[in-house]
PDB file of C-alpha atoms in Angstrom:
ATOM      1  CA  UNK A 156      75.395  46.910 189.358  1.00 79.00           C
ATOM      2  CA  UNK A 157      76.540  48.967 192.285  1.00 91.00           C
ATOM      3  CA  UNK A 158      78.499  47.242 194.836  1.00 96.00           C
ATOM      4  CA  UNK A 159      77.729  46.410 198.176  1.00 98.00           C
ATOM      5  CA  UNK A 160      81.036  47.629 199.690  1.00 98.00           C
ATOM      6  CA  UNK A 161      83.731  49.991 197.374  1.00 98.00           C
ATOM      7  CA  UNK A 162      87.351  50.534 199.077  1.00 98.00           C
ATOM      8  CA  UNK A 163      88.435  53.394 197.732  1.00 98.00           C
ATOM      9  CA  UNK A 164      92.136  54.066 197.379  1.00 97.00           C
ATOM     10  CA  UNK A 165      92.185  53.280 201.560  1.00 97.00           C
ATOM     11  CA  UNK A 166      95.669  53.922 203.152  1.00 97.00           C
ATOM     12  CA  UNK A 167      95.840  54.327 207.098  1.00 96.00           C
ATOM     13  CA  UNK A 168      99.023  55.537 208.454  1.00 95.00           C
ATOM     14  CA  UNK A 169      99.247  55.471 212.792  1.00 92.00           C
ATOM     15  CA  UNK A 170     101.200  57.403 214.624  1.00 88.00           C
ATOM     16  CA  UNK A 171     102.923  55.807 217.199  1.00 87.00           C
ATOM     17  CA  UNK A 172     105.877  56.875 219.540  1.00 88.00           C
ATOM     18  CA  UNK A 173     108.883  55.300 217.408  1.00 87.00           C
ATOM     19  CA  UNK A 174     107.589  56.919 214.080  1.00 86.00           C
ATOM     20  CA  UNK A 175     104.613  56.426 211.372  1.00 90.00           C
ATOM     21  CA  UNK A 176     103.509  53.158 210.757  1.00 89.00           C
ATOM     22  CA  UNK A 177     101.891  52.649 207.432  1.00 92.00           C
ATOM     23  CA  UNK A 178      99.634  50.017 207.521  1.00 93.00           C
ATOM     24  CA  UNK A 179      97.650  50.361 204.398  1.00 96.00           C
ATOM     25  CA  UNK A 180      98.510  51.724 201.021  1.00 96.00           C
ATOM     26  CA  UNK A 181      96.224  52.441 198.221  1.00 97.00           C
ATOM     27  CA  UNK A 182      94.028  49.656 198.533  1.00 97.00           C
ATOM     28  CA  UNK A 183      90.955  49.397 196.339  1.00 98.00           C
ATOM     29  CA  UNK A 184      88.223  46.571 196.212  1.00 98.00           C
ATOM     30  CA  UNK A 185      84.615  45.703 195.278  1.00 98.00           C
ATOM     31  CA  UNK A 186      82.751  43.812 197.261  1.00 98.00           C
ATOM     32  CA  UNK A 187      79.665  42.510 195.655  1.00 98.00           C
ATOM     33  CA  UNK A 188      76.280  41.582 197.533  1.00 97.00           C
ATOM     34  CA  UNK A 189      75.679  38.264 198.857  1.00 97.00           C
ATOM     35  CA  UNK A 190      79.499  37.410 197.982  1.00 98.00           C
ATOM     36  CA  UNK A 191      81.565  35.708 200.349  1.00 98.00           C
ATOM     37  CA  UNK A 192      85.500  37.216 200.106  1.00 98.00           C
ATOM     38  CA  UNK A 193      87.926  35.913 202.123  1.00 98.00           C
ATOM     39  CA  UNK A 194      91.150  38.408 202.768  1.00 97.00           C
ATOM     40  CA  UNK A 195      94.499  36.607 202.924  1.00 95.00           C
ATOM     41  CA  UNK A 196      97.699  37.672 203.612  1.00 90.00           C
ATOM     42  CA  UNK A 197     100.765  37.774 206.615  1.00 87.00           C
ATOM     43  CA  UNK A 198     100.538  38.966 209.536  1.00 85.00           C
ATOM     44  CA  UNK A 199     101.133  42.591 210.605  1.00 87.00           C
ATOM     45  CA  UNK A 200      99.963  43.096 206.771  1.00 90.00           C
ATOM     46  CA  UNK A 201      97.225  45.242 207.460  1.00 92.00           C
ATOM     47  CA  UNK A 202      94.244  42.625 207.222  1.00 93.00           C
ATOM     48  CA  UNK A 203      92.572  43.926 210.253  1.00 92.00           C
ATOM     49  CA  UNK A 204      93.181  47.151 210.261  1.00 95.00           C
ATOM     50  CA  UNK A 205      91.192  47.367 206.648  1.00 96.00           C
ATOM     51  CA  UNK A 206      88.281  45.088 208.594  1.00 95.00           C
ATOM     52  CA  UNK A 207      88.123  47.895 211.361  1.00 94.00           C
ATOM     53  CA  UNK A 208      87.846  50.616 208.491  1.00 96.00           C
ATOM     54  CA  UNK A 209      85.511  48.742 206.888  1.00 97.00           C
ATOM     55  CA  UNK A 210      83.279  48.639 210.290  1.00 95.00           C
ATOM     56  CA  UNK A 211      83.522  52.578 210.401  1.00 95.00           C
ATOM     57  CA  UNK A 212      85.395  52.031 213.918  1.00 92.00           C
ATOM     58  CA  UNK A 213      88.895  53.183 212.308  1.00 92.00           C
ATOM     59  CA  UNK A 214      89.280  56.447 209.774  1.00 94.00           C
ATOM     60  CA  UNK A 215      90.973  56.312 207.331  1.00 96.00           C
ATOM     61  CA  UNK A 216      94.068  58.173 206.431  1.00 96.00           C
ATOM     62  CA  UNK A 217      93.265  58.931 202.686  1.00 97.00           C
ATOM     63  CA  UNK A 218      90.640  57.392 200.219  1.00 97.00           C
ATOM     64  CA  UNK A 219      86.955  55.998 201.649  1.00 97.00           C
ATOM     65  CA  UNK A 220      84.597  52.996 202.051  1.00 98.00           C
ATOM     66  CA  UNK A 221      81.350  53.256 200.220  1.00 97.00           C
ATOM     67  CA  UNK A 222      78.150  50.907 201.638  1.00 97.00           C
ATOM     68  CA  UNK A 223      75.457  50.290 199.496  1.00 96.00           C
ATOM     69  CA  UNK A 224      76.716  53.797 197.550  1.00 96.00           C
ATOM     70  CA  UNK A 225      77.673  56.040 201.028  1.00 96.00           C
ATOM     71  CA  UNK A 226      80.074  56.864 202.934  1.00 97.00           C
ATOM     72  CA  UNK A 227      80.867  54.578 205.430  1.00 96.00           C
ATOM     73  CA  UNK A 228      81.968  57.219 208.223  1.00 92.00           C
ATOM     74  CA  UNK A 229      81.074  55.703 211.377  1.00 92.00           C
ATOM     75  CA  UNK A 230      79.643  52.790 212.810  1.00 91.00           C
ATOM     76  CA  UNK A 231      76.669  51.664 211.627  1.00 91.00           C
ATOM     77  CA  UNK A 232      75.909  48.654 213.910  1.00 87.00           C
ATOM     78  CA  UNK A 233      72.358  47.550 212.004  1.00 88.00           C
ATOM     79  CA  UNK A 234      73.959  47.304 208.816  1.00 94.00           C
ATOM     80  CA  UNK A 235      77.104  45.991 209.791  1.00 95.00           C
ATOM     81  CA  UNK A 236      78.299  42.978 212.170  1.00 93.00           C
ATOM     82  CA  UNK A 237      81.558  41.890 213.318  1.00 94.00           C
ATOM     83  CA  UNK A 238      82.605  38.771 214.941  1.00 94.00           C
ATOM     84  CA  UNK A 239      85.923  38.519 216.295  1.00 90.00           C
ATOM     85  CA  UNK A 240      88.625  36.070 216.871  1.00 87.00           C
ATOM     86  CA  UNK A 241      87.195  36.319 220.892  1.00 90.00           C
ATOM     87  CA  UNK A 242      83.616  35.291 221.154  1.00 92.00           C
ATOM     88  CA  UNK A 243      83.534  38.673 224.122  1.00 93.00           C
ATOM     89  CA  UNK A 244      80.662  36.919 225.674  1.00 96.00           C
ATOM     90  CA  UNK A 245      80.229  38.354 229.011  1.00 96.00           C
ATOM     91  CA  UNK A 246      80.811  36.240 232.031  1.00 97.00           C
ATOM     92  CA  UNK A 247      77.835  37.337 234.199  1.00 97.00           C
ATOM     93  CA  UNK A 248      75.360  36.693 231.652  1.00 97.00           C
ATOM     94  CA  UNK A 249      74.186  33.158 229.945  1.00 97.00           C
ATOM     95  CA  UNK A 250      73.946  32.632 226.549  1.00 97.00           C
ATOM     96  CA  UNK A 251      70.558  33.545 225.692  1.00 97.00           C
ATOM     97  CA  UNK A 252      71.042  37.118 227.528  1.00 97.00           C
ATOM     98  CA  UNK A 253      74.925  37.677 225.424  1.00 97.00           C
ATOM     99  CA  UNK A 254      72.852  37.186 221.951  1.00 97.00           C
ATOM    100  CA  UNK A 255      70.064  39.460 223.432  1.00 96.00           C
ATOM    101  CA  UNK A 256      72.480  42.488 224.986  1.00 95.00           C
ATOM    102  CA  UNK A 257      72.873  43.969 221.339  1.00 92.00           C
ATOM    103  CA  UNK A 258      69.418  44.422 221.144  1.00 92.00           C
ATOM    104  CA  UNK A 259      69.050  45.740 224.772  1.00 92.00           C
ATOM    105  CA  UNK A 260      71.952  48.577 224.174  1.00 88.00           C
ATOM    106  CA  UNK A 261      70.457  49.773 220.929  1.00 86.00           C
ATOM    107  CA  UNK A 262      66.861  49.624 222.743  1.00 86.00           C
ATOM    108  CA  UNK A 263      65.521  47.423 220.043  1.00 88.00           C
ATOM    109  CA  UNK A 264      62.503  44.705 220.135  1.00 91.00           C
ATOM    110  CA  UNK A 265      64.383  41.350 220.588  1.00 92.00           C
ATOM    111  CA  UNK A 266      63.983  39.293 217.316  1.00 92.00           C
ATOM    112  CA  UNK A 267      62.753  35.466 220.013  1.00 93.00           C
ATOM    113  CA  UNK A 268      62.129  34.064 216.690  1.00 94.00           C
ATOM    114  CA  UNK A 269      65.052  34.869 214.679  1.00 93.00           C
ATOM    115  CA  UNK A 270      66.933  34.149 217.533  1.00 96.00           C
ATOM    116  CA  UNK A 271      65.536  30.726 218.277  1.00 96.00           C
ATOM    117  CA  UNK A 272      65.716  29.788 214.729  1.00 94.00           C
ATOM    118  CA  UNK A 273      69.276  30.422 214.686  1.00 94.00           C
ATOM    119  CA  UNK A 274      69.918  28.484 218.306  1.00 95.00           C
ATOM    120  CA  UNK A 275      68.393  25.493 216.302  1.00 94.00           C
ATOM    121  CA  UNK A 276      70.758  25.866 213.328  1.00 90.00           C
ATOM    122  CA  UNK A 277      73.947  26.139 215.473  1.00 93.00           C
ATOM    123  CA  UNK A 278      72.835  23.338 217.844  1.00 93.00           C
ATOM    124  CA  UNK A 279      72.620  25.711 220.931  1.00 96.00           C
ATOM    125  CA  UNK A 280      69.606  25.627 221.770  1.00 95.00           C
ATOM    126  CA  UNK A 281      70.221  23.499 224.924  1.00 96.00           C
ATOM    127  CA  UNK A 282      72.760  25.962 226.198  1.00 97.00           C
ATOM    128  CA  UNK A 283      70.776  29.248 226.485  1.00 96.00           C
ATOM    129  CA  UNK A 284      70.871  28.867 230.020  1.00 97.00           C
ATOM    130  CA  UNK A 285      75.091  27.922 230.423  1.00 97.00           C
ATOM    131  CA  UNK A 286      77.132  30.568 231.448  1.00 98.00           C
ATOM    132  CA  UNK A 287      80.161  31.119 229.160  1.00 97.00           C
ATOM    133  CA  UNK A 288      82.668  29.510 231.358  1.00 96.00           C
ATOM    134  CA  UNK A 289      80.394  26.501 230.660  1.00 97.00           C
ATOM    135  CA  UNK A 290      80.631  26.396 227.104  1.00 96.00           C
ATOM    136  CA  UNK A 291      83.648  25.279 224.735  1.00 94.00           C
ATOM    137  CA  UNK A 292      85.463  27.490 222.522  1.00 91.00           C
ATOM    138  CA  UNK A 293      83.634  26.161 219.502  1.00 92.00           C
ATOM    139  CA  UNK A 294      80.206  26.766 221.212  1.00 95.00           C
ATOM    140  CA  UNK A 295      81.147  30.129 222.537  1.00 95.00           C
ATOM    141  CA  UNK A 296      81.801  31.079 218.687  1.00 94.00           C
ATOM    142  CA  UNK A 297      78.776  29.713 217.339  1.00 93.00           C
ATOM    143  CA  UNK A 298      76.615  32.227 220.140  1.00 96.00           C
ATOM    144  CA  UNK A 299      78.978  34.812 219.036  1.00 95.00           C
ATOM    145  CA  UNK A 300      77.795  34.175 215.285  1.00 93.00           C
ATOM    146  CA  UNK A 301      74.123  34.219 216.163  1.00 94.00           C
ATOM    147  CA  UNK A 302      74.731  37.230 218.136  1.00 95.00           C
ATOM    148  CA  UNK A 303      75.778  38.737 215.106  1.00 93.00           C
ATOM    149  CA  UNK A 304      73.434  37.243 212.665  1.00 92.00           C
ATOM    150  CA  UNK A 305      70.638  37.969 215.069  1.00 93.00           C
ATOM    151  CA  UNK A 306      70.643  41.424 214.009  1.00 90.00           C
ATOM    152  CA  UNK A 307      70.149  40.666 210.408  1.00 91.00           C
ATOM    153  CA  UNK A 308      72.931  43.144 209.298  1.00 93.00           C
ATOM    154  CA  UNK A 309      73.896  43.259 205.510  1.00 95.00           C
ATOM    155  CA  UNK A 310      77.136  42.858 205.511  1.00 97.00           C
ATOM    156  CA  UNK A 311      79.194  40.551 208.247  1.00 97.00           C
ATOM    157  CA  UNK A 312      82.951  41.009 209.200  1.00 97.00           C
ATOM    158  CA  UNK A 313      84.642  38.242 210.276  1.00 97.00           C
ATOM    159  CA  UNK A 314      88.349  38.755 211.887  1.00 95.00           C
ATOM    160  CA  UNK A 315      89.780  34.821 212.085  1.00 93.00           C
ATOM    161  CA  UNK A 316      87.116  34.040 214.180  1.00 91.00           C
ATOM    162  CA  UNK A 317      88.030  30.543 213.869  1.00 91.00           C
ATOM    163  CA  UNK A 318      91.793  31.173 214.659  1.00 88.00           C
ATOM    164  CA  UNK A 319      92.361  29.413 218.004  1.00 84.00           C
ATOM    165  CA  UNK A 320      89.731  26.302 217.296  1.00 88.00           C
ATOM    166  CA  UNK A 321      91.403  23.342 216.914  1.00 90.00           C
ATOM    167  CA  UNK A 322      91.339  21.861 213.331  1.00 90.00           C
ATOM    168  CA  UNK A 323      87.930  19.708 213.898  1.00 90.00           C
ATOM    169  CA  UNK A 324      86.623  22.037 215.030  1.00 90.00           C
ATOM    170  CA  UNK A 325      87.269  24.526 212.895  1.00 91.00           C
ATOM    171  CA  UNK A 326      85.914  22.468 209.704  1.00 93.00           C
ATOM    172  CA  UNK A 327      82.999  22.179 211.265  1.00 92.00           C
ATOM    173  CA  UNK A 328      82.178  25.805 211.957  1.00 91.00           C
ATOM    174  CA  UNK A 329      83.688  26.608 208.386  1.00 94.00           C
ATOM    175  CA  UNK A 330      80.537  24.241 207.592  1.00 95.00           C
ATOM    176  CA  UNK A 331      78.314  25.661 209.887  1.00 93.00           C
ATOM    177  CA  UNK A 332      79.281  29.511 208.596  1.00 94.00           C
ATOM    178  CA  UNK A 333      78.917  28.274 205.064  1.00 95.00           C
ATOM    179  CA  UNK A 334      75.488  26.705 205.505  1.00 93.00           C
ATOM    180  CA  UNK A 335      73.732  29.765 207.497  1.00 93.00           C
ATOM    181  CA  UNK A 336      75.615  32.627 204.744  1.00 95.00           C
ATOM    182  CA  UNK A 337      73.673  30.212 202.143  1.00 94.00           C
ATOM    183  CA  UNK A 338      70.562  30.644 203.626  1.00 91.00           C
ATOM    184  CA  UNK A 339      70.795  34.344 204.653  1.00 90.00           C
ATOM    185  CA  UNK A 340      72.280  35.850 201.785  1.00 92.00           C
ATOM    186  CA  UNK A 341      74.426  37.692 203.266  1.00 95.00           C
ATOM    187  CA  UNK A 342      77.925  39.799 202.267  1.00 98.00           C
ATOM    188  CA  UNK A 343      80.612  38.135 204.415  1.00 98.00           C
ATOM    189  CA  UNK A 344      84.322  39.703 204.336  1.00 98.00           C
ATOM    190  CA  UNK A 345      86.222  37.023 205.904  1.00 98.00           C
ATOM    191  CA  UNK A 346      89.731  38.069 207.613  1.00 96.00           C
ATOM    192  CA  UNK A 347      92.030  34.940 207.811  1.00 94.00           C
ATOM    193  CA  UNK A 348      95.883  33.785 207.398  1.00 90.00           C
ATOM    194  CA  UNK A 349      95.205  30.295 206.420  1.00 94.00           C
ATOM    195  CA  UNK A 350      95.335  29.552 203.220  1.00 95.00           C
ATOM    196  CA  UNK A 351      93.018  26.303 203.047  1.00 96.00           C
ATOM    197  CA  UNK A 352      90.584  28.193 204.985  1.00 96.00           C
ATOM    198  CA  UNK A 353      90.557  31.323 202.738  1.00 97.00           C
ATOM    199  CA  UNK A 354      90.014  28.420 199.906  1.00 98.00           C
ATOM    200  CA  UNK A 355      87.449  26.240 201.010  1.00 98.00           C
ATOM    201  CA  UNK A 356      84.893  29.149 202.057  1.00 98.00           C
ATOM    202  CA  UNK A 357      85.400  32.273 199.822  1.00 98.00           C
ATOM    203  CA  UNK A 358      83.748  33.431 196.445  1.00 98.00           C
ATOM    204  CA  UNK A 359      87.596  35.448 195.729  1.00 98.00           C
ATOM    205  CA  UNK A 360      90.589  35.410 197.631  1.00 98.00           C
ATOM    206  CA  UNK A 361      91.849  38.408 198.143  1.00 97.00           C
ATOM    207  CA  UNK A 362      96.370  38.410 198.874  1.00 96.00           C
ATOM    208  CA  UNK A 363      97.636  41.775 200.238  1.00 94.00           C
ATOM    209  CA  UNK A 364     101.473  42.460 200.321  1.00 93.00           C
ATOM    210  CA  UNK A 365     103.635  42.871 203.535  1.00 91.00           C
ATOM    211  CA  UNK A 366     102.858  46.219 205.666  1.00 90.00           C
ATOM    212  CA  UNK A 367     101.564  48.433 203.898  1.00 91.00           C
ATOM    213  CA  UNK A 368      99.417  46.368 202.614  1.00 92.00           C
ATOM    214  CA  UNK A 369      98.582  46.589 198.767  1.00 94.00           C
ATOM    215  CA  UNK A 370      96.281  44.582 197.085  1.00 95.00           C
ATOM    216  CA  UNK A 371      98.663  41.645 195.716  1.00 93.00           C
ATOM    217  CA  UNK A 372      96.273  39.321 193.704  1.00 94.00           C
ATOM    218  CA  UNK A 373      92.321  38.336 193.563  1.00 96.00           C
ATOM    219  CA  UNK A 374      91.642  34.473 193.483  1.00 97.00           C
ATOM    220  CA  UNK A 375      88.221  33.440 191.748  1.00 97.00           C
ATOM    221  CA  UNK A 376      87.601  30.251 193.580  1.00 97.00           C
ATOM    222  CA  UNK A 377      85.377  27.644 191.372  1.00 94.00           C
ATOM    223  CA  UNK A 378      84.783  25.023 193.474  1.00 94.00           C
ATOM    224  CA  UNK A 379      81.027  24.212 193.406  1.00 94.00           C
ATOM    225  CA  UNK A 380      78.643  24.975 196.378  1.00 94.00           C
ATOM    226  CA  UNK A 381      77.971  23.291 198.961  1.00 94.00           C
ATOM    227  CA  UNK A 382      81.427  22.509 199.099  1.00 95.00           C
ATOM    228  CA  UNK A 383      82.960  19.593 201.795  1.00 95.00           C
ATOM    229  CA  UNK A 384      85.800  18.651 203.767  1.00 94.00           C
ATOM    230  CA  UNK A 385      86.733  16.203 200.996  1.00 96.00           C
ATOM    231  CA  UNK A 386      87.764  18.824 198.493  1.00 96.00           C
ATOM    232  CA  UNK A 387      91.133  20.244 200.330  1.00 96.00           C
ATOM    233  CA  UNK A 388      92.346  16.560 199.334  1.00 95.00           C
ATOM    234  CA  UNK A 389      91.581  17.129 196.220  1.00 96.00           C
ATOM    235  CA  UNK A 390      94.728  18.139 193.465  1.00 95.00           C
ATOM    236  CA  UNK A 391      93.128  20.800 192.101  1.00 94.00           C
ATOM    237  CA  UNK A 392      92.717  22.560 195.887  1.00 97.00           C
ATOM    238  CA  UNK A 393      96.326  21.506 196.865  1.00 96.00           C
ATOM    239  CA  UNK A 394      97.856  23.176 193.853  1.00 96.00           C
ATOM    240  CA  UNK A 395      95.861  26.091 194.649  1.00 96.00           C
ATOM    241  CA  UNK A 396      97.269  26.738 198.017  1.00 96.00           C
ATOM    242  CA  UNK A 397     100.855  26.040 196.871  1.00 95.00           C
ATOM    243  CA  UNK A 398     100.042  28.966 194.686  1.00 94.00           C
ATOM    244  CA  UNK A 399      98.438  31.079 196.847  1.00 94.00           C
ATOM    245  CA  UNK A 400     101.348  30.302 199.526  1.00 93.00           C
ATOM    246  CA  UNK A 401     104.024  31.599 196.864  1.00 92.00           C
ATOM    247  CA  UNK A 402     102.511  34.569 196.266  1.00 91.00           C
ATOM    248  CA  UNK A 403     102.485  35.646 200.518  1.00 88.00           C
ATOM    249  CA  UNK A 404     106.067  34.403 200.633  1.00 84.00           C
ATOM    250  CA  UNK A 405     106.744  36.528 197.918  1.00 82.00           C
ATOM    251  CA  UNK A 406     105.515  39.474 199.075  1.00 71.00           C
ATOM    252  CA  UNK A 407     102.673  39.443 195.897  1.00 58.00           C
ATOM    253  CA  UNK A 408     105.120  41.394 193.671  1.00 51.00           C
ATOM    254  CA  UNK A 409     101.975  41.649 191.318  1.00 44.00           C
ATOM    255  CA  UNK A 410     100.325  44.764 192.244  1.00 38.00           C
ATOM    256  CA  UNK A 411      96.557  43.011 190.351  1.00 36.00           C
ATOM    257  CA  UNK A 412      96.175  40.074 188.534  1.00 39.00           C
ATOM    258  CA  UNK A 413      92.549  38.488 188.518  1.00 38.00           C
ATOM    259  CA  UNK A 414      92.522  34.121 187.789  1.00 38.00           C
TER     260      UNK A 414
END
């Protein structure tokens, strides 16, 4: 079966004023539909800069991104979504108007239903009138999600959206992201640097080396679905991101190895 994303062989060298930076090298992945991957690794490893590829917003230096069989050489904003680290809601409009602007810039029908449906499932629906200042971080990620999910793209990118939430917090929209990528089927490439996190949501865990970042190791995560909170106590989990952890400190020295 054909994947829903193919990385090709992606490297992406910038130039900047000290010199070249290479951020990715040969870096080749399947991404299969309705799979959840998570991509783990340091920072400054190349993890977003592969994201922003895979969005079309960033060429590539050599090799290519394939999406549903073609070239990925652009954006392509109805088959692709990304949420970011910053919900980017804007300040002058309330909540209900941020989820609708995508529609209004691509001068699409707004999806009411869709989007109430989805208000209900992320327990916003008594906020669509609160302007963002109004709203806590958690909240202003969940109307960044159905933002996203509200235009029922394929294929979701996700760049540590959850990074600057407090721990509670961010277990519960781990949860919440979990229960609404069951329902919708979607492909989710997950960007993160936490380990537990990578663990406790992702179909394979995907390690890349140190800039430029390689593909170090793929993780086949077996936990059963729906997973809970409970599990990162668990040994099995624990020994698991002990593992994973060596194998960032080390740098991955293993160019491929599938668990």
């Amino acid at each position: 079966m054909e994947p829903k994303l193919r990385i090709e062989g992606a490297s992406k060298i910038y130039a900047t004023k000290s010199g070249a930076v290479h951020a990715l090298e040969d870096f080749s992945l399947d991404v299969h539909e309705g799979e959840l991957v998570c991509i783990l690794g340091p920072s400054g490893c190349g993890k977003t800069t592969l994201l922003w590829a895979l969005s079309g917003l960033h060429a590539l230096s050599s090799g290519r991104i394939l999406l549903d069989g073609t070239p990925v050489v652009g954006p392509r904003p109805k088959e692709i979504g990304m949420i970011f680290q910053d919900a980017n809601l804007l300040p002058w409009r309330n909540l209900r108007q941020n989820i609708e602007f995508p529609f209004e810039i691509k001068k699409r029908p707004v999806d009411g239903q869709r989007i109430d449906a989805l208000l209900g499932e992320t327990g916003l629906r008594d906020f669509v009138g609160s302007m963002p200042r109004e709203l806590s971080g958690g909240m202003q990620q969940r109307a960044s999600i159905v933002r996203a999910l509200a235009q029922n793209p394929g294929v979701l990118l996700m760049d540590e959206p959850f990074g600057a939430l407090d721990a509670f917090t961010r277990d519960e929209m781990n949860l919440l992201l979990m229960r609404l990528w069951s329902e919708s089927g979607q492909t989710i490439v997950f960007v993160t640097h936490n380990i537990s996190e990578a663990i406790f949501l992702a179909d394979r865990v995907v390690v890349m080396t140190p800039r430029p970042g390689r593909l170090a190791r793929v993780y086949e995560i077996d936990l059963p679905r729906p997973r809970t909170v409970e599990m990162m106590f668990e040994s099995g989990f624990i020994e698991l991101v002990q593992d994973m952890k060596r194998v960032v400190e080390t740098g991955g020295r293993d160019l491929l190895e599938v668990e």
